[in-house]
């Protein structure tokens, strides 16, 4: 794909990304404008939530174990770009899972309350058969996740099931995912509007991930997603 990765350290990248929450870069400004144009109006899913303080160490990149991080990840102008190929290795030698380049948000695993992921995402046309965001259960749980957002042929879906948003390609969108632990529910908002909600199987604890993680059908040779202004919110009952 001709990516020209910047050779910078991960802590510096993560710290710079957090600073980019000011939406100062052109790409981030487009993301904010797209979200505003989406018509959320007064329906702000973050109302009543408190922002969680994130540091550079909270962003852990997982990528194919046999390639340098710079060959599957790029930071530029406040935007993270993740890509992976269908022939790539797993993220370590102990797993047989599919290829991925993802951030695992660590240090903020949770087991109670209401938690929310917010990010401005972009999926280029041609990317298919991939998860771009997930809520993962604790390691060793019977079910690995309670939510995965897959992209197939331009449609954002809950796993392989219900369509959440059509025509997701080639545009910035604001994604909010709200998880009520006690109620065992998740809700998905696109550009400020609730598009999906469902009950989920409870687990002991949870954490957020985003990027690209190849799935088991209809995948493209290369899978990519871009993200900016990732924020975590929470509130107690």
Short mmCIF file of C-alpha atoms in Angstrom, two decimals:
data_model
loop_
_atom_site.label_atom_id
_atom_site.label_comp_id
_atom_site.label_asym_id
_atom_site.label_seq_id
_atom_site.Cartn_x
_atom_site.Cartn_y
_atom_site.Cartn_z
CA UNK A 1 0.00 0.00 0.00
CA UNK A 2 3.07 2.23 -0.04
CA UNK A 3 2.87 3.36 3.58
CA UNK A 4 5.79 5.55 4.71
CA UNK A 5 5.90 4.81 8.43
CA UNK A 6 7.46 7.27 10.81
CA UNK A 7 10.21 5.79 12.97
CA UNK A 8 9.26 7.12 16.37
CA UNK A 9 8.88 5.46 19.75
CA UNK A 10 5.51 4.15 20.86
CA UNK A 11 5.31 6.23 24.10
CA UNK A 12 5.93 9.39 22.06
CA UNK A 13 3.25 8.36 19.58
CA UNK A 14 0.69 7.62 22.25
CA UNK A 15 1.40 10.83 24.11
CA UNK A 16 1.13 12.84 20.92
CA UNK A 17 -2.12 11.13 20.09
CA UNK A 18 -3.63 12.15 23.41
CA UNK A 19 -2.51 15.74 22.84
CA UNK A 20 -4.22 15.54 19.43
CA UNK A 21 -7.57 15.49 21.21
CA UNK A 22 -7.62 19.20 20.53
CA UNK A 23 -8.58 18.29 16.92
CA UNK A 24 -5.80 20.48 15.58
CA UNK A 25 -4.82 18.32 12.59
CA UNK A 26 -6.63 18.55 9.24
CA UNK A 27 -7.71 14.91 9.41
CA UNK A 28 -8.96 15.26 12.96
CA UNK A 29 -10.82 18.42 12.04
CA UNK A 30 -12.52 16.54 9.21
CA UNK A 31 -13.48 13.82 11.67
CA UNK A 32 -15.03 16.37 14.03
CA UNK A 33 -16.87 18.09 11.19
CA UNK A 34 -18.19 14.76 9.94
CA UNK A 35 -19.47 13.88 13.39
CA UNK A 36 -21.20 17.24 13.73
CA UNK A 37 -22.74 16.84 10.31
CA UNK A 38 -24.05 13.45 11.39
CA UNK A 39 -26.78 15.24 13.27
CA UNK A 40 -26.27 14.11 16.85
CA UNK A 41 -27.92 17.35 17.95
CA UNK A 42 -28.70 17.31 21.65
CA UNK A 43 -28.46 13.54 21.75
CA UNK A 44 -24.94 13.43 23.17
CA UNK A 45 -24.09 9.91 24.34
CA UNK A 46 -21.32 11.22 26.61
CA UNK A 47 -23.65 13.45 28.67
CA UNK A 48 -23.38 12.57 32.35
CA UNK A 49 -20.12 10.65 31.91
CA UNK A 50 -16.71 11.54 33.29
CA UNK A 51 -13.65 11.38 31.05
CA UNK A 52 -11.00 8.84 32.02
CA UNK A 53 -7.43 10.15 32.07
CA UNK A 54 -5.37 8.20 29.52
CA UNK A 55 -1.57 8.19 29.32
CA UNK A 56 0.83 6.98 26.66
CA UNK A 57 1.38 3.71 28.52
CA UNK A 58 -2.32 2.86 28.28
CA UNK A 59 -2.08 2.26 24.50
CA UNK A 60 -0.53 -1.14 23.75
CA UNK A 61 -0.08 -2.05 20.08
CA UNK A 62 -0.50 -5.69 19.10
CA UNK A 63 0.79 -6.51 15.62
CA UNK A 64 2.19 -9.54 13.74
CA UNK A 65 5.10 -10.76 15.82
CA UNK A 66 7.57 -11.13 12.94
CA UNK A 67 7.44 -7.58 11.55
CA UNK A 68 8.48 -4.23 13.05
CA UNK A 69 5.65 -2.10 14.41
CA UNK A 70 6.41 0.56 11.82
CA UNK A 71 5.40 -1.82 9.00
CA UNK A 72 1.86 -2.21 10.29
CA UNK A 73 1.25 1.05 12.12
CA UNK A 74 1.68 4.75 11.36
CA UNK A 75 1.09 7.98 13.28
CA UNK A 76 0.76 11.26 11.40
CA UNK A 77 -1.03 14.57 12.08
CA UNK A 78 -2.95 13.21 15.05
CA UNK A 79 -4.24 10.13 13.21
CA UNK A 80 -3.35 6.50 13.87
CA UNK A 81 -3.39 4.17 10.88
CA UNK A 82 -3.47 0.39 11.38
CA UNK A 83 -3.17 -2.20 8.63
CA UNK A 84 -2.69 -5.94 8.36
CA UNK A 85 -2.47 -8.52 5.56
CA UNK A 86 -4.35 -11.80 5.41
CA UNK A 87 -1.04 -13.69 5.22
CA UNK A 88 0.37 -12.10 8.40
CA UNK A 89 1.34 -13.98 11.53
CA UNK A 90 -0.55 -13.70 14.87
CA UNK A 91 0.57 -11.14 17.43
CA UNK A 92 2.64 -13.70 19.35
CA UNK A 93 3.95 -17.23 18.93
CA UNK A 94 1.65 -18.70 21.60
CA UNK A 95 -1.63 -18.01 19.81
CA UNK A 96 -3.22 -19.26 16.60
CA UNK A 97 -5.57 -16.29 16.27
CA UNK A 98 -5.94 -14.36 13.02
CA UNK A 99 -3.66 -11.47 12.03
CA UNK A 100 -4.24 -8.15 13.75
CA UNK A 101 -2.83 -4.70 14.32
CA UNK A 102 -4.77 -3.31 17.27
CA UNK A 103 -4.49 -1.18 20.35
CA UNK A 104 -5.39 -2.85 23.59
CA UNK A 105 -6.34 -0.15 26.10
CA UNK A 106 -4.70 -1.35 29.27
CA UNK A 107 -4.74 -0.08 32.82
CA UNK A 108 -8.48 0.59 32.64
CA UNK A 109 -10.06 -2.85 32.73
CA UNK A 110 -13.43 -2.60 34.43
CA UNK A 111 -15.97 -4.85 36.14
CA UNK A 112 -18.76 -2.48 37.23
CA UNK A 113 -20.45 0.78 36.32
CA UNK A 114 -21.14 2.13 32.83
CA UNK A 115 -18.21 2.54 30.45
CA UNK A 116 -17.99 4.19 27.08
CA UNK A 117 -15.56 4.12 24.18
CA UNK A 118 -15.50 7.09 21.82
CA UNK A 119 -13.37 7.47 18.70
CA UNK A 120 -13.44 8.99 15.24
CA UNK A 121 -12.90 6.20 12.73
CA UNK A 122 -12.26 5.84 9.02
CA UNK A 123 -12.38 2.65 6.95
CA UNK A 124 -11.11 2.87 3.35
CA UNK A 125 -13.02 1.16 0.57
CA UNK A 126 -11.87 -2.39 -0.10
CA UNK A 127 -11.32 -3.28 3.56
CA UNK A 128 -13.55 -6.24 4.45
CA UNK A 129 -13.79 -9.19 6.81
CA UNK A 130 -12.30 -7.34 9.76
CA UNK A 131 -13.13 -6.21 13.29
CA UNK A 132 -12.35 -2.53 13.88
CA UNK A 133 -13.43 -2.25 17.54
CA UNK A 134 -14.25 -4.71 20.32
CA UNK A 135 -15.02 -5.09 24.00
CA UNK A 136 -12.88 -7.96 25.21
CA UNK A 137 -13.51 -10.09 28.27
CA UNK A 138 -10.83 -11.01 30.80
CA UNK A 139 -8.18 -13.45 29.64
CA UNK A 140 -9.35 -17.06 29.85
CA UNK A 141 -13.06 -16.22 29.80
CA UNK A 142 -15.41 -18.70 28.13
CA UNK A 143 -16.37 -16.04 25.60
CA UNK A 144 -13.53 -13.82 24.37
CA UNK A 145 -15.69 -10.76 23.63
CA UNK A 146 -19.13 -9.30 24.25
CA UNK A 147 -18.98 -6.94 21.27
CA UNK A 148 -17.12 -6.85 17.97
CA UNK A 149 -17.80 -4.39 15.18
CA UNK A 150 -17.08 -6.03 11.85
CA UNK A 151 -16.85 -4.44 8.40
CA UNK A 152 -18.05 -6.46 5.41
CA UNK A 153 -18.24 -4.81 1.99
CA UNK A 154 -18.81 -1.36 3.43
CA UNK A 155 -21.35 -2.32 6.11
CA UNK A 156 -20.58 -2.06 9.84
CA UNK A 157 -22.11 -5.03 11.68
CA UNK A 158 -22.46 -6.49 15.16
CA UNK A 159 -20.22 -9.51 14.65
CA UNK A 160 -21.53 -11.18 11.45
CA UNK A 161 -25.10 -10.23 12.29
CA UNK A 162 -27.24 -7.09 12.38
CA UNK A 163 -26.18 -4.14 10.26
CA UNK A 164 -25.37 -1.07 12.35
CA UNK A 165 -24.34 1.36 9.61
CA UNK A 166 -24.30 1.01 5.84
CA UNK A 167 -21.89 2.86 3.57
CA UNK A 168 -19.19 3.12 6.21
CA UNK A 169 -16.39 3.44 3.65
CA UNK A 170 -14.28 6.51 2.94
CA UNK A 171 -15.73 8.88 5.53
CA UNK A 172 -14.96 9.89 9.09
CA UNK A 173 -17.56 8.75 11.58
CA UNK A 174 -17.92 9.26 15.31
CA UNK A 175 -18.29 5.96 17.14
CA UNK A 176 -19.60 5.67 20.70
CA UNK A 177 -20.03 2.30 22.37
CA UNK A 178 -21.73 2.25 25.79
CA UNK A 179 -21.49 -0.81 28.04
CA UNK A 180 -23.72 -1.02 31.13
CA UNK A 181 -22.12 -3.79 33.19
CA UNK A 182 -24.97 -4.32 35.68
CA UNK A 183 -27.64 -4.40 32.99
CA UNK A 184 -25.43 -6.50 30.67
CA UNK A 185 -26.24 -4.28 27.69
CA UNK A 186 -24.23 -2.56 24.97
CA UNK A 187 -25.37 0.28 22.72
CA UNK A 188 -23.67 1.60 19.58
CA UNK A 189 -23.94 5.22 18.38
CA UNK A 190 -22.81 6.52 15.01
CA UNK A 191 -22.43 10.30 14.69
CA UNK A 192 -24.35 10.82 17.93
CA UNK A 193 -27.35 8.65 17.02
CA UNK A 194 -28.08 5.29 18.63
CA UNK A 195 -28.05 2.67 15.90
CA UNK A 196 -27.98 -0.61 17.84
CA UNK A 197 -28.37 -2.12 21.31
CA UNK A 198 -28.46 -5.64 22.68
CA UNK A 199 -28.10 -7.75 25.80
CA UNK A 200 -24.73 -9.47 26.27
CA UNK A 201 -23.39 -12.41 28.26
CA UNK A 202 -21.76 -11.07 31.45
CA UNK A 203 -18.13 -11.69 32.32
CA UNK A 204 -15.78 -10.89 35.19
CA UNK A 205 -14.02 -7.90 33.61
CA UNK A 206 -13.64 -6.09 30.28
CA UNK A 207 -11.39 -3.83 28.21
CA UNK A 208 -11.53 -1.94 24.89
CA UNK A 209 -9.61 -2.64 21.67
CA UNK A 210 -9.55 -0.91 18.28
CA UNK A 211 -7.64 -1.21 15.01
CA UNK A 212 -7.91 -4.12 12.55
CA UNK A 213 -8.36 -7.82 13.37
CA UNK A 214 -9.01 -10.22 10.49
CA UNK A 215 -12.15 -12.34 10.81
CA UNK A 216 -13.17 -15.69 9.33
CA UNK A 217 -14.93 -14.84 6.10
CA UNK A 218 -14.98 -12.39 3.21
CA UNK A 219 -11.69 -10.77 4.18
CA UNK A 220 -9.68 -8.58 1.87
CA UNK A 221 -5.99 -9.03 1.18
CA UNK A 222 -5.22 -5.86 3.15
CA UNK A 223 -7.36 -4.47 5.95
CA UNK A 224 -7.02 -0.92 7.27
CA UNK A 225 -8.66 1.48 9.70
CA UNK A 226 -7.72 4.96 10.93
CA UNK A 227 -8.55 6.49 14.29
CA UNK A 228 -8.26 9.81 16.06
CA UNK A 229 -9.46 11.31 19.36
CA UNK A 230 -10.04 8.03 21.15
CA UNK A 231 -11.54 8.76 24.57
CA UNK A 232 -12.87 6.61 27.41
CA UNK A 233 -15.70 7.70 29.71
CA UNK A 234 -17.32 6.15 32.75
CA UNK A 235 -20.01 6.74 35.33
CA UNK A 236 -21.27 4.92 38.39
CA UNK A 237 -24.86 3.99 39.02
#
